Amino acid sequence: MNNLFARVHVDACLRLLRVWVLVLLSVAAPAGCGKGGSPKAPAPAAQPVQRAEIAGVAIYRRALAAQDSEEALRLLEQATRANPHLAEAWYDLGRRKVKLAPEIVKTNELQGMQVFREGLEAEKEALRLLDAGNVTIWGADEEEQARAVLTTDLANVDEALAEQDSLLRALRVRTY
């Protein structure tokens, strides 16, 4: 009887072992059916593409939004340092300085002339960049308007910038 009991016990263990082998094979078989052996890890989710900010543009936009003219000038100068090819920043910097100079010259002639010179130089740089095709933000209409203003402002600019007296004369024409 002990022999019979041992044999039944061995048969039961073998059946249980076969069941486990079949279970393991059924689980492992689909994973190994693909090409190349082991399954590849799923690809990570694609990262959203972020547009790179063009240097100086954010500063330029803050300058346009600034209520204080000194703050706007400071930000425009910062924008031109951050991106020397940003024609729009050079244009607005030049326009603001050219418009500000006649008020300054009434109380401080040397400072007014310096601001006027800086404004004209900035406008010259803006026109040079526009001519080179460095328009970053503006559309065609805005560029055309800027060119019209620059044509007027920069008429005879080299003559005006050539010497102190001619610069002062050009500034006084705008002042009085």
PDB file of C-alpha atoms in Angstrom:
ATOM      1  CA  MET A   1       0.000   0.000   0.000  1.00  0.00           C
ATOM      2  CA  ASN A   2       2.794   2.314   0.765  1.00  0.00           C
ATOM      3  CA  ASN A   3       4.121   1.554  -2.670  1.00  0.00           C
ATOM      4  CA  LEU A   4       0.778   2.386  -4.247  1.00  0.00           C
ATOM      5  CA  PHE A   5       0.496   5.588  -2.252  1.00  0.00           C
ATOM      6  CA  ALA A   6       3.996   6.664  -3.288  1.00  0.00           C
ATOM      7  CA  ARG A   7       3.230   5.966  -6.935  1.00  0.00           C
ATOM      8  CA  VAL A   8      -0.019   8.020  -6.832  1.00  0.00           C
ATOM      9  CA  HIS A   9       1.822  10.807  -5.127  1.00  0.00           C
ATOM     10  CA  VAL A  10       4.576  10.813  -7.790  1.00  0.00           C
ATOM     11  CA  ASP A  11       1.975  10.824 -10.588  1.00  0.00           C
ATOM     12  CA  ALA A  12       0.174  13.771  -9.012  1.00  0.00           C
ATOM     13  CA  CYS A  13       3.426  15.694  -8.686  1.00  0.00           C
ATOM     14  CA  LEU A  14       4.312  15.011 -12.326  1.00  0.00           C
ATOM     15  CA  ARG A  15       0.891  16.213 -13.502  1.00  0.00           C
ATOM     16  CA  LEU A  16       1.264  19.349 -11.440  1.00  0.00           C
ATOM     17  CA  LEU A  17       4.733  19.903 -12.882  1.00  0.00           C
ATOM     18  CA  ARG A  18       3.408  19.473 -16.451  1.00  0.00           C
ATOM     19  CA  VAL A  19       0.665  22.012 -15.773  1.00  0.00           C
ATOM     20  CA  TRP A  20       3.219  24.520 -14.514  1.00  0.00           C
ATOM     21  CA  VAL A  21       5.468  23.953 -17.532  1.00  0.00           C
ATOM     22  CA  LEU A  22       2.521  24.477 -19.893  1.00  0.00           C
ATOM     23  CA  VAL A  23       1.514  27.653 -18.043  1.00  0.00           C
ATOM     24  CA  LEU A  24       5.039  29.024 -18.208  1.00  0.00           C
ATOM     25  CA  LEU A  25       5.370  28.146 -21.901  1.00  0.00           C
ATOM     26  CA  SER A  26       2.059  29.770 -22.743  1.00  0.00           C
ATOM     27  CA  VAL A  27       3.114  32.964 -20.987  1.00  0.00           C
ATOM     28  CA  ALA A  28       6.632  33.054 -22.429  1.00  0.00           C
ATOM     29  CA  ALA A  29       5.739  32.035 -26.008  1.00  0.00           C
ATOM     30  CA  PRO A  30       3.991  35.260 -27.149  1.00  0.00           C
ATOM     31  CA  ALA A  31       6.820  37.416 -25.803  1.00  0.00           C
ATOM     32  CA  GLY A  32       9.384  35.478 -27.812  1.00  0.00           C
ATOM     33  CA  CYS A  33       7.455  35.398 -31.112  1.00  0.00           C
ATOM     34  CA  GLY A  34       8.592  38.799 -32.303  1.00  0.00           C
ATOM     35  CA  LYS A  35      11.692  39.499 -34.372  1.00  0.00           C
ATOM     36  CA  GLY A  36      14.969  39.979 -32.642  1.00  0.00           C
ATOM     37  CA  GLY A  37      14.327  37.953 -29.519  1.00  0.00           C
ATOM     38  CA  SER A  38      13.390  39.959 -26.478  1.00  0.00           C
ATOM     39  CA  PRO A  39      10.632  42.544 -26.757  1.00  0.00           C
ATOM     40  CA  LYS A  40      11.649  46.186 -27.027  1.00  0.00           C
ATOM     41  CA  ALA A  41      10.591  48.686 -24.425  1.00  0.00           C
ATOM     42  CA  PRO A  42       7.840  51.022 -25.622  1.00  0.00           C
ATOM     43  CA  ALA A  43       9.093  54.298 -27.052  1.00  0.00           C
ATOM     44  CA  PRO A  44       8.824  57.207 -24.637  1.00  0.00           C
ATOM     45  CA  ALA A  45       6.104  59.729 -25.350  1.00  0.00           C
ATOM     46  CA  ALA A  46       7.306  62.483 -27.651  1.00  0.00           C
ATOM     47  CA  GLN A  47       8.205  65.701 -25.906  1.00  0.00           C
ATOM     48  CA  PRO A  48       6.204  68.702 -27.087  1.00  0.00           C
ATOM     49  CA  VAL A  49       8.187  70.890 -29.434  1.00  0.00           C
ATOM     50  CA  GLN A  50       8.811  74.328 -28.010  1.00  0.00           C
ATOM     51  CA  ARG A  51       9.568  77.225 -30.273  1.00  0.00           C
ATOM     52  CA  ALA A  52      12.914  78.743 -29.534  1.00  0.00           C
ATOM     53  CA  GLU A  53      12.671  82.367 -28.567  1.00  0.00           C
ATOM     54  CA  ILE A  54      14.695  84.633 -30.818  1.00  0.00           C
ATOM     55  CA  ALA A  55      17.209  86.538 -28.739  1.00  0.00           C
ATOM     56  CA  GLY A  56      16.030  89.983 -27.733  1.00  0.00           C
ATOM     57  CA  VAL A  57      12.414  89.610 -28.905  1.00  0.00           C
ATOM     58  CA  ALA A  58      10.917  89.167 -25.431  1.00  0.00           C
ATOM     59  CA  ILE A  59      12.857  92.185 -24.171  1.00  0.00           C
ATOM     60  CA  TYR A  60      11.742  94.187 -27.211  1.00  0.00           C
ATOM     61  CA  ARG A  61       8.091  93.331 -26.506  1.00  0.00           C
ATOM     62  CA  ARG A  62       8.474  94.364 -22.853  1.00  0.00           C
ATOM     63  CA  ALA A  63       9.954  97.671 -24.040  1.00  0.00           C
ATOM     64  CA  LEU A  64       6.948  98.324 -26.272  1.00  0.00           C
ATOM     65  CA  ALA A  65       4.632  97.615 -23.344  1.00  0.00           C
ATOM     66  CA  ALA A  66       6.576  99.814 -20.898  1.00  0.00           C
ATOM     67  CA  GLN A  67       4.715 102.927 -19.756  1.00  0.00           C
ATOM     68  CA  ASP A  68       7.850 104.727 -18.595  1.00  0.00           C
ATOM     69  CA  SER A  69       9.973 106.077 -21.482  1.00  0.00           C
ATOM     70  CA  GLU A  70      13.250 105.663 -19.574  1.00  0.00           C
ATOM     71  CA  GLU A  71      12.394 102.032 -18.882  1.00  0.00           C
ATOM     72  CA  ALA A  72      11.451 101.533 -22.539  1.00  0.00           C
ATOM     73  CA  LEU A  73      14.794 102.996 -23.669  1.00  0.00           C
ATOM     74  CA  ARG A  74      16.689 100.817 -21.205  1.00  0.00           C
ATOM     75  CA  LEU A  75      14.873  97.697 -22.456  1.00  0.00           C
ATOM     76  CA  LEU A  76      15.399  98.622 -26.120  1.00  0.00           C
ATOM     77  CA  GLU A  77      19.120  99.054 -25.509  1.00  0.00           C
ATOM     78  CA  GLN A  78      19.138  95.694 -23.739  1.00  0.00           C
ATOM     79  CA  ALA A  79      17.290  94.101 -26.701  1.00  0.00           C
ATOM     80  CA  THR A  80      19.855  95.444 -29.191  1.00  0.00           C
ATOM     81  CA  ARG A  81      22.677  94.050 -27.048  1.00  0.00           C
ATOM     82  CA  ALA A  82      20.913  90.671 -26.792  1.00  0.00           C
ATOM     83  CA  ASN A  83      20.386  90.566 -30.562  1.00  0.00           C
ATOM     84  CA  PRO A  84      22.331  93.090 -32.648  1.00  0.00           C
ATOM     85  CA  HIS A  85      20.438  91.889 -35.759  1.00  0.00           C
ATOM     86  CA  LEU A  86      16.978  92.830 -34.454  1.00  0.00           C
ATOM     87  CA  ALA A  87      16.093  95.680 -36.829  1.00  0.00           C
ATOM     88  CA  GLU A  88      12.836  96.431 -35.032  1.00  0.00           C
ATOM     89  CA  ALA A  89      14.598  97.131 -31.735  1.00  0.00           C
ATOM     90  CA  TRP A  90      17.155  99.399 -33.427  1.00  0.00           C
ATOM     91  CA  TYR A  91      14.350 101.256 -35.179  1.00  0.00           C
ATOM     92  CA  ASP A  92      12.312 101.863 -32.009  1.00  0.00           C
ATOM     93  CA  LEU A  93      15.411 102.794 -30.029  1.00  0.00           C
ATOM     94  CA  GLY A  94      16.391 105.316 -32.682  1.00  0.00           C
ATOM     95  CA  ARG A  95      12.882 106.760 -33.047  1.00  0.00           C
ATOM     96  CA  ARG A  96      12.479 107.276 -29.305  1.00  0.00           C
ATOM     97  CA  LYS A  97      15.869 108.949 -28.952  1.00  0.00           C
ATOM     98  CA  VAL A  98      15.341 111.194 -31.984  1.00  0.00           C
ATOM     99  CA  LYS A  99      11.956 112.253 -30.573  1.00  0.00           C
ATOM    100  CA  LEU A 100      13.342 112.741 -27.054  1.00  0.00           C
ATOM    101  CA  ALA A 101      16.381 114.817 -28.055  1.00  0.00           C
ATOM    102  CA  PRO A 102      14.499 118.083 -28.868  1.00  0.00           C
ATOM    103  CA  GLU A 103      13.076 118.163 -25.329  1.00  0.00           C
ATOM    104  CA  ILE A 104      16.442 117.456 -23.734  1.00  0.00           C
ATOM    105  CA  VAL A 105      18.304 120.052 -25.807  1.00  0.00           C
ATOM    106  CA  LYS A 106      16.098 122.805 -24.342  1.00  0.00           C
ATOM    107  CA  THR A 107      17.670 122.273 -20.927  1.00  0.00           C
ATOM    108  CA  ASN A 108      20.964 120.529 -21.710  1.00  0.00           C
ATOM    109  CA  GLU A 109      22.390 121.131 -25.168  1.00  0.00           C
ATOM    110  CA  LEU A 110      25.256 118.621 -24.962  1.00  0.00           C
ATOM    111  CA  GLN A 111      23.083 115.818 -23.619  1.00  0.00           C
ATOM    112  CA  GLY A 112      20.386 116.577 -26.209  1.00  0.00           C
ATOM    113  CA  MET A 113      22.952 116.399 -28.998  1.00  0.00           C
ATOM    114  CA  GLN A 114      24.329 113.117 -27.655  1.00  0.00           C
ATOM    115  CA  VAL A 115      20.840 111.551 -27.493  1.00  0.00           C
ATOM    116  CA  PHE A 116      20.095 112.851 -31.004  1.00  0.00           C
ATOM    117  CA  ARG A 117      23.361 111.397 -32.368  1.00  0.00           C
ATOM    118  CA  GLU A 118      22.635 108.023 -30.704  1.00  0.00           C
ATOM    119  CA  GLY A 119      19.119 108.057 -32.142  1.00  0.00           C
ATOM    120  CA  LEU A 120      20.319 108.760 -35.668  1.00  0.00           C
ATOM    121  CA  GLU A 121      23.000 106.077 -35.393  1.00  0.00           C
ATOM    122  CA  ALA A 122      20.383 103.559 -34.199  1.00  0.00           C
ATOM    123  CA  GLU A 123      18.104 104.498 -37.098  1.00  0.00           C
ATOM    124  CA  LYS A 124      20.992 104.061 -39.550  1.00  0.00           C
ATOM    125  CA  GLU A 125      21.608 100.593 -38.119  1.00  0.00           C
ATOM    126  CA  ALA A 126      17.906  99.780 -38.414  1.00  0.00           C
ATOM    127  CA  LEU A 127      17.889 100.771 -42.090  1.00  0.00           C
ATOM    128  CA  ARG A 128      21.061  98.760 -42.736  1.00  0.00           C
ATOM    129  CA  LEU A 129      19.439  95.694 -41.150  1.00  0.00           C
ATOM    130  CA  LEU A 130      16.190  96.218 -43.061  1.00  0.00           C
ATOM    131  CA  ASP A 131      18.154  96.433 -46.300  1.00  0.00           C
ATOM    132  CA  ALA A 132      19.897  93.177 -45.357  1.00  0.00           C
ATOM    133  CA  GLY A 133      16.507  91.478 -44.864  1.00  0.00           C
ATOM    134  CA  ASN A 134      16.743  91.165 -41.076  1.00  0.00           C
ATOM    135  CA  VAL A 135      13.051  91.653 -40.321  1.00  0.00           C
ATOM    136  CA  THR A 136      12.063  89.415 -37.433  1.00  0.00           C
ATOM    137  CA  ILE A 137       8.708  90.590 -36.090  1.00  0.00           C
ATOM    138  CA  TRP A 138       7.173  93.074 -38.489  1.00  0.00           C
ATOM    139  CA  GLY A 139       4.973  92.334 -41.442  1.00  0.00           C
ATOM    140  CA  ALA A 140       5.408  93.969 -44.848  1.00  0.00           C
ATOM    141  CA  ASP A 141       3.226  96.999 -43.960  1.00  0.00           C
ATOM    142  CA  GLU A 142       5.158  97.756 -40.787  1.00  0.00           C
ATOM    143  CA  GLU A 143       8.450  97.442 -42.618  1.00  0.00           C
ATOM    144  CA  GLU A 144       7.233  99.809 -45.338  1.00  0.00           C
ATOM    145  CA  GLN A 145       6.117 102.392 -42.760  1.00  0.00           C
ATOM    146  CA  ALA A 146       9.465 102.162 -40.966  1.00  0.00           C
ATOM    147  CA  ARG A 147      11.344 102.635 -44.225  1.00  0.00           C
ATOM    148  CA  ALA A 148       9.296 105.761 -44.995  1.00  0.00           C
ATOM    149  CA  VAL A 149      10.077 107.254 -41.567  1.00  0.00           C
ATOM    150  CA  LEU A 150      13.753 106.344 -41.857  1.00  0.00           C
ATOM    151  CA  THR A 151      13.988 107.920 -45.307  1.00  0.00           C
ATOM    152  CA  THR A 152      12.773 111.218 -43.831  1.00  0.00           C
ATOM    153  CA  ASP A 153      14.816 111.026 -40.619  1.00  0.00           C
ATOM    154  CA  LEU A 154      18.016 109.974 -42.343  1.00  0.00           C
ATOM    155  CA  ALA A 155      17.959 112.492 -45.192  1.00  0.00           C
ATOM    156  CA  ASN A 156      21.366 114.217 -45.050  1.00  0.00           C
ATOM    157  CA  VAL A 157      22.258 112.212 -41.930  1.00  0.00           C
ATOM    158  CA  ASP A 158      25.923 111.805 -42.829  1.00  0.00           C
ATOM    159  CA  GLU A 159      26.239 115.562 -43.221  1.00  0.00           C
ATOM    160  CA  ALA A 160      24.482 116.132 -39.883  1.00  0.00           C
ATOM    161  CA  LEU A 161      26.672 113.604 -38.080  1.00  0.00           C
ATOM    162  CA  ALA A 162      29.877 114.902 -39.650  1.00  0.00           C
ATOM    163  CA  GLU A 163      30.420 117.727 -37.161  1.00  0.00           C
ATOM    164  CA  GLN A 164      28.982 119.156 -33.962  1.00  0.00           C
ATOM    165  CA  ASP A 165      27.566 122.353 -35.519  1.00  0.00           C
ATOM    166  CA  SER A 166      25.677 120.543 -38.282  1.00  0.00           C
ATOM    167  CA  LEU A 167      24.256 118.079 -35.734  1.00  0.00           C
ATOM    168  CA  LEU A 168      23.078 120.963 -33.560  1.00  0.00           C
ATOM    169  CA  ARG A 169      21.496 122.683 -36.579  1.00  0.00           C
ATOM    170  CA  ALA A 170      19.644 119.494 -37.534  1.00  0.00           C
ATOM    171  CA  LEU A 171      18.442 119.108 -33.966  1.00  0.00           C
ATOM    172  CA  ARG A 172      17.273 122.708 -33.731  1.00  0.00           C
ATOM    173  CA  VAL A 173      15.216 122.262 -36.896  1.00  0.00           C
ATOM    174  CA  ARG A 174      13.307 119.569 -35.029  1.00  0.00           C
ATOM    175  CA  THR A 175      13.098 121.585 -31.813  1.00  0.00           C
ATOM    176  CA  TYR A 176      11.741 124.926 -32.950  1.00  0.00           C
TER     177      TYR A 176
END
